[in-house]
Short mmCIF file of C-alpha atoms in Angstrom, two decimals:
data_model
loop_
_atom_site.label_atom_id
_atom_site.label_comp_id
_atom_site.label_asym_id
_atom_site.label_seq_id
_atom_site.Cartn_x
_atom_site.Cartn_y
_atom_site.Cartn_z
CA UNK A 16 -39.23 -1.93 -24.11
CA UNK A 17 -41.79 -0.36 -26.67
CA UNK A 18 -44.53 0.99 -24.77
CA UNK A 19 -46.83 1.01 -28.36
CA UNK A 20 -49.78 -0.62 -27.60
CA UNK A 21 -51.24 -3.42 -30.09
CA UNK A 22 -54.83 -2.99 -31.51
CA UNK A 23 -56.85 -6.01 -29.79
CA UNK A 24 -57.59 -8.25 -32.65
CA UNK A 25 -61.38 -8.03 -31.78
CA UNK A 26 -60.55 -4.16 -32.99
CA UNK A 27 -59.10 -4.75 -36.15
CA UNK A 28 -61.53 -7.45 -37.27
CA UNK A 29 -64.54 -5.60 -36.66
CA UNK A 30 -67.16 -5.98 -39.08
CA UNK A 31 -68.15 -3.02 -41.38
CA UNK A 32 -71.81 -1.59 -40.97
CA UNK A 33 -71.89 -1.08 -44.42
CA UNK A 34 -70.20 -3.11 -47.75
CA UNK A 35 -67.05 -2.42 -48.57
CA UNK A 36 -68.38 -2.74 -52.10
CA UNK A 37 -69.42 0.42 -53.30
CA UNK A 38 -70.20 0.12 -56.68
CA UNK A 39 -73.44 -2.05 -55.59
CA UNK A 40 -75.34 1.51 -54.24
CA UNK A 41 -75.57 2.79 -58.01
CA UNK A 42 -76.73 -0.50 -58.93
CA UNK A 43 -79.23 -0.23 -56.29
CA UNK A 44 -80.19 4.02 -57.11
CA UNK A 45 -80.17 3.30 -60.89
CA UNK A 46 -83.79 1.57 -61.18
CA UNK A 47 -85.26 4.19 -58.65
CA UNK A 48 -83.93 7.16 -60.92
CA UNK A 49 -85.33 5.53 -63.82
CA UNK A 50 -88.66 4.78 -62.50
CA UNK A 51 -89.04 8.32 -61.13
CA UNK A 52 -88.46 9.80 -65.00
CA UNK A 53 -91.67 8.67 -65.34
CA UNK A 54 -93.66 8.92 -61.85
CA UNK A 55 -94.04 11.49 -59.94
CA UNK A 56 -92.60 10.18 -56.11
CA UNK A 57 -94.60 9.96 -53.06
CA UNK A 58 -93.94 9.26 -49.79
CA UNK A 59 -94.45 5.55 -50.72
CA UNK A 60 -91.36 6.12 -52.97
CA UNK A 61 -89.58 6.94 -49.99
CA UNK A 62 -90.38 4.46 -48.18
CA UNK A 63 -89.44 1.65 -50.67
CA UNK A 64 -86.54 3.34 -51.02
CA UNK A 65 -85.80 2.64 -47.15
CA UNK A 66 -87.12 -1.05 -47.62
CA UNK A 67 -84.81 -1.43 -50.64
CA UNK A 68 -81.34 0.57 -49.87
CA UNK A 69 -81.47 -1.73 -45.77
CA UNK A 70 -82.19 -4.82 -47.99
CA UNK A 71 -78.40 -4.49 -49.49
CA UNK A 72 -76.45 -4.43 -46.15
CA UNK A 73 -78.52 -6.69 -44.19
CA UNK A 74 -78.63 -9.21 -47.30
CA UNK A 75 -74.69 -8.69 -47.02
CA UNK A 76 -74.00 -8.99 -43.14
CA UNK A 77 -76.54 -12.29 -43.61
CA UNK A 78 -74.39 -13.47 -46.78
CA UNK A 79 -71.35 -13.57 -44.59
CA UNK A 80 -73.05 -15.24 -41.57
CA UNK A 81 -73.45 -18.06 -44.01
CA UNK A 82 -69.76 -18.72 -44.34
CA UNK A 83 -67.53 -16.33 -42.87
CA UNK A 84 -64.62 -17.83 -40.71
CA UNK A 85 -65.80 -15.57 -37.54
CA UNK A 86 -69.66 -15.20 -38.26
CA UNK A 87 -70.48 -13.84 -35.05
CA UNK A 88 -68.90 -10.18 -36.05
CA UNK A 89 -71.82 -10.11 -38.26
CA UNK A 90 -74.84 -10.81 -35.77
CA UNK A 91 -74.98 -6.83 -35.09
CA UNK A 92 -74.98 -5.46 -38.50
CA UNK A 93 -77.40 -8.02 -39.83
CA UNK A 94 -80.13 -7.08 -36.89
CA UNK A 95 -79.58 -3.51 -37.37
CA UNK A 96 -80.07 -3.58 -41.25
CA UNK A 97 -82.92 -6.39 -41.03
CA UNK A 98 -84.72 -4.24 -38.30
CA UNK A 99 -84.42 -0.93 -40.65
CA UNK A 100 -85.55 -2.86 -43.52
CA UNK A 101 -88.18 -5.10 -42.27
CA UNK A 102 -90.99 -1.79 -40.89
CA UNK A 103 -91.57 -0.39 -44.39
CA UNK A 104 -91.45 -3.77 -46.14
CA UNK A 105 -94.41 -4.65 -43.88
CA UNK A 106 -96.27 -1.34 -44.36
CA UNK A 107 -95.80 -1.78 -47.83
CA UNK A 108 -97.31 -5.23 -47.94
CA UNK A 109 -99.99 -3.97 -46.12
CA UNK A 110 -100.57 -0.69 -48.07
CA UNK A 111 -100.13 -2.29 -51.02
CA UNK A 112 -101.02 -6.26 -50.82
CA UNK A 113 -100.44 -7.35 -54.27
CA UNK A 114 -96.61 -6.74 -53.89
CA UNK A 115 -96.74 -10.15 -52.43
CA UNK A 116 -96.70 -11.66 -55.82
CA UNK A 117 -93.29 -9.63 -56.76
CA UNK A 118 -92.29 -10.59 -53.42
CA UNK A 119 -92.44 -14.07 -54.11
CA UNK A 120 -90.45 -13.96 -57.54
CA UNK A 121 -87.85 -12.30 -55.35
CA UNK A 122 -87.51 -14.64 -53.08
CA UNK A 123 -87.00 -16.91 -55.44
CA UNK A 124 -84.00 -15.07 -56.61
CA UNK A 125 -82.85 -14.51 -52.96
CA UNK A 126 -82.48 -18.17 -52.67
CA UNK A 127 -80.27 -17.76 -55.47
CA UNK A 128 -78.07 -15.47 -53.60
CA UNK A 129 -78.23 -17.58 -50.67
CA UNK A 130 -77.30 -20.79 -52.42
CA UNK A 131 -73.53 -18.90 -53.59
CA UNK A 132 -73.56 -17.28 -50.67
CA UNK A 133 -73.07 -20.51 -48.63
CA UNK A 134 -70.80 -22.05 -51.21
CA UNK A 135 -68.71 -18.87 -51.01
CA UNK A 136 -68.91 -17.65 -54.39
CA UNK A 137 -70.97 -14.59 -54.50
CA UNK A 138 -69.36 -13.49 -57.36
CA UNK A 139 -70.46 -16.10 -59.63
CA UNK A 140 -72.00 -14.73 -63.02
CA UNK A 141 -75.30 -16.47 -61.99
CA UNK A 142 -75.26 -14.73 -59.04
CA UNK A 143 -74.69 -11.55 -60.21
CA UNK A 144 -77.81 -12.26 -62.84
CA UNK A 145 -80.24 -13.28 -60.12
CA UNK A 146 -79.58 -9.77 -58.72
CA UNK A 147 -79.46 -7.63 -61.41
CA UNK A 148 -83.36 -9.23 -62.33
CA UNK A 149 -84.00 -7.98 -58.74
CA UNK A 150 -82.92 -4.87 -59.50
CA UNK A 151 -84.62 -4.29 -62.57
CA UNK A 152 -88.21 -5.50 -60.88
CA UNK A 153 -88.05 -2.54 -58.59
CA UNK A 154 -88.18 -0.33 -61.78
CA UNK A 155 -92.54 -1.77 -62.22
CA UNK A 156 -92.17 -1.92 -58.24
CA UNK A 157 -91.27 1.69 -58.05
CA UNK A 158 -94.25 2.51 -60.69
CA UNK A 159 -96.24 0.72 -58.86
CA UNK A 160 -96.37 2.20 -55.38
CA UNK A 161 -95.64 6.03 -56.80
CA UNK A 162 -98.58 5.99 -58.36
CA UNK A 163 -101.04 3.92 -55.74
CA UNK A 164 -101.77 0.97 -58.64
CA UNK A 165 -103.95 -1.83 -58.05
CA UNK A 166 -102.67 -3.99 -60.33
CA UNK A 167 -99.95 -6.45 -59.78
CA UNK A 168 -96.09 -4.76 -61.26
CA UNK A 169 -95.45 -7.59 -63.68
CA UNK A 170 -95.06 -8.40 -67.17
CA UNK A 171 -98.26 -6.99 -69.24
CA UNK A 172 -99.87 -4.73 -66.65
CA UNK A 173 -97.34 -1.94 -66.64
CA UNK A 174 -97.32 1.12 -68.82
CA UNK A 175 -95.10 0.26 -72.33
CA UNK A 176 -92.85 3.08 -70.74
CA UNK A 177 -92.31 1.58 -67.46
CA UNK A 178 -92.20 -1.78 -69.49
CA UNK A 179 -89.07 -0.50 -71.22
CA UNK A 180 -87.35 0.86 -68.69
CA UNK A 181 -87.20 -2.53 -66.86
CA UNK A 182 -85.69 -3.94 -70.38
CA UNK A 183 -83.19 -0.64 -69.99
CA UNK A 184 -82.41 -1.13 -66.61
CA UNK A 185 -81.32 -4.74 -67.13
CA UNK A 186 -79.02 -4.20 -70.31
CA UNK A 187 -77.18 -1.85 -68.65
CA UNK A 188 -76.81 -3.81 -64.86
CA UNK A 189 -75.73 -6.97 -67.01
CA UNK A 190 -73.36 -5.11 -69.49
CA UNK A 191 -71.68 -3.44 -66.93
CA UNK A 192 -71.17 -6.50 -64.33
CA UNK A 193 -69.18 -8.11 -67.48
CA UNK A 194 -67.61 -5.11 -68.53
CA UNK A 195 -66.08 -4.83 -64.90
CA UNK A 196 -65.66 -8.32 -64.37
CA UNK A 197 -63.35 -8.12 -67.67
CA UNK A 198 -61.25 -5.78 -66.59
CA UNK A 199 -60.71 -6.75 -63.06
CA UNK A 200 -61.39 -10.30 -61.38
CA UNK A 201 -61.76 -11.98 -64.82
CA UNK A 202 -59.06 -10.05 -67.02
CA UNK A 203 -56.91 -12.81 -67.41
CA UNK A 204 -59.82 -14.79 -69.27
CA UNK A 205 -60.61 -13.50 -72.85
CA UNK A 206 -64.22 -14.66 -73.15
CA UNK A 207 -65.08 -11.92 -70.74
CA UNK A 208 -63.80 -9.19 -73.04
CA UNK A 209 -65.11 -10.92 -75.44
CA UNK A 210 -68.59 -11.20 -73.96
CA UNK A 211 -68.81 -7.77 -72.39
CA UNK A 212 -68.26 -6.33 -76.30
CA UNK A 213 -70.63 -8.97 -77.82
CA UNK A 214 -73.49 -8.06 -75.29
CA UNK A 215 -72.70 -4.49 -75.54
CA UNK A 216 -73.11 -4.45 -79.20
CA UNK A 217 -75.97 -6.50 -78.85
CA UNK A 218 -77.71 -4.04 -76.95
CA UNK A 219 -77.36 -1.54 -79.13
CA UNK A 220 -79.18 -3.17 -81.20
CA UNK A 221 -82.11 -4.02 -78.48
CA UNK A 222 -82.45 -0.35 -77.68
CA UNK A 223 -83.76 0.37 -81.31
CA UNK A 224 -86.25 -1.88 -80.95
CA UNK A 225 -86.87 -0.27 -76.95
CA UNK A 226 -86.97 3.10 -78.41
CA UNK A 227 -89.47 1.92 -80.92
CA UNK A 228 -91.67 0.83 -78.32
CA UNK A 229 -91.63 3.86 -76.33
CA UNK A 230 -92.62 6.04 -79.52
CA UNK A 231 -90.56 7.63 -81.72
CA UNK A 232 -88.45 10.81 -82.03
CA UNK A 233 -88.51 10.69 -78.52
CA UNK A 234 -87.32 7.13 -78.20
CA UNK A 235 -84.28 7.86 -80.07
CA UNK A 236 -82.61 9.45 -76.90
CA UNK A 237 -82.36 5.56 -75.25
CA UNK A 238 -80.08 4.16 -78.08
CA UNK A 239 -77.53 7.44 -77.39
CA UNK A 240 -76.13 5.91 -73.64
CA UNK A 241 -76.18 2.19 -75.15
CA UNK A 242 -73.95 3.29 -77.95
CA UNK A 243 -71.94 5.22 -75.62
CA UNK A 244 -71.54 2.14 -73.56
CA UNK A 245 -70.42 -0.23 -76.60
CA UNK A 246 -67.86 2.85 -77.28
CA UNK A 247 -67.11 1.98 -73.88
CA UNK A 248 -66.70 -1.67 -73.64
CA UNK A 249 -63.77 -1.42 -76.63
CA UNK A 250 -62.14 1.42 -75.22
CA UNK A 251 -62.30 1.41 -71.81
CA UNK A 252 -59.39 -1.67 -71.03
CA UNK A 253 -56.90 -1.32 -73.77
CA UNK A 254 -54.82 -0.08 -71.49
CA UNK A 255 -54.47 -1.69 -67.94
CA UNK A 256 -57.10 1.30 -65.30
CA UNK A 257 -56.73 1.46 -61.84
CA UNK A 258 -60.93 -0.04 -60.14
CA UNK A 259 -61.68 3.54 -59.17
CA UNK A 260 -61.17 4.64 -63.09
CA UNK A 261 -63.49 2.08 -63.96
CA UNK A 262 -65.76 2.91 -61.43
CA UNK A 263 -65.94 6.40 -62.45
CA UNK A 264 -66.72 5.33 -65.64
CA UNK A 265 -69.47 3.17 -65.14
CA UNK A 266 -71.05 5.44 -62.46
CA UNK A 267 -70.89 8.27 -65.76
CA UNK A 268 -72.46 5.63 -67.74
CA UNK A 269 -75.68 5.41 -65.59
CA UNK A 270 -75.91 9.10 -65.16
CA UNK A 271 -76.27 9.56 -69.04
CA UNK A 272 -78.63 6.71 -68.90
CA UNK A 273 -81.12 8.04 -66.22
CA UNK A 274 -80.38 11.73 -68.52
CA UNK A 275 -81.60 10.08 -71.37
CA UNK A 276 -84.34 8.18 -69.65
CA UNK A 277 -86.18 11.83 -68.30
CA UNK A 278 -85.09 13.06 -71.83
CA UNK A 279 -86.87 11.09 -74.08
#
């Protein structure tokens, strides 16, 4: 008789602290980087950055309480990541009051996530748009509580610079999610490819007009990483790349963007 012992299956089904997705973090750090090109941080920064980087696992561990099969594995890792997140949310609120407003468009798009969250399909394009729009509001967030402003972060009352980099930080969240999505969960369906080269293109184009509005020569150093990334979206899948190569790629791709963002 084998005396091996058998990993209890309480053991092996353990639920993760963190997300086994690991592309989402540069998602997250990319409008942070690109807000600091153009603040100076405080210690506000940091602690947005706290509020914002708990957000992602506890909004995760809560996702799967929605609809996993054994829910309870995730009571743990959703207190401990709602607990971390929820003291500097509430000292930012009360430093800085009129994040309320923002915080009320983003709840909007939470309930977004929520909604495919419960019907099991957080990977649904709209999904993925509700919280790449999240991502690119921290961009006027992050502007906002750097520099200690009174106004409200929205459309309008932000610096044409910080305006811009919200545009910036959207193009390249949205091409990449269908860049990846063509090559891996949706490479059997053309119309990705299709759409991932059509919006990259398209962008292009955009980031004249972006680099216009920031002010000229300087400007030109935005359109460099969104013709890179068009270069990208035809190259990058002609041949069949293992999800690490592509994530390498991408996570390149946002490090020449944030370069060109302190650049220009």
């Amino acid at each position: 008789m084998s005396t091996a012992t058998t990993p209890r299956p309480a053991a092996r089904r353990r639920a993760p602290v963190l997300p086994p997705q690991h592309g989402a973090w540069a998602f997250l750090a990319l409008p942070l980087v690109l807000a600091c090109t153009v603040v100076t941080p405080s210690w506000w920064t940091v602690v947005l950055a706290v509020a914002w980087f708990a957000a992602y696992p506890a909004s995760y561990a809560g996702g799967r309480l929605l609809h996993d099969r054994r829910p309870q594995r995730f009571r743990r890792p959703f207190a401990l990541w709602a607990a971390v997140a929820v003291v500097p949310t509430v000292l930012l609120v009360f430093r800085f009051p009129r994040l309320a407003w923002v915080g009320g468009v983003l709840l909007v798009l939470v309930a977004v996530n929520v909604r495919y969250a419960r019907r099991n399909d957080e990977r649904a394009l709209i999904n993925d748009l509700a919280l790449i729009t999240e991502c690119a509001l921290l961009v006027p967030v992050t502007w906002a509580v750097s520099t200690g402003a009174a106004t409200v972060p929205l459309p309008g009352t932000v610096p044409a610079q910080v305006a811009v980099l919200t545009v910036v930080c959207w193009l390249v969240l949205a091409g990449s999610t269908l860049h990846v999505k063509s090559l891996i969960r949706e490479r059997r369906d053309p119309r990705y490819a299709r759409a991932s080269r059509a919006f990259a293109v398209s962008s292009v184009v955009v980031s004249v007009a972006l680099a216009a509005k920031w002010g000229l020569p300087e400007g030109w150093a935005l359109v460099v990483p969104f013709a890179a990334l068009a270069v990208r979206a035809f190259l990058v899948g002609r041949r069949p790349a293992r999800a690490k190569v592509i994530g390498l790629v991408e996570l390149a791709m946002f490090a020449l963007v944030a370069v060109a963002a302190w650049l220009a």
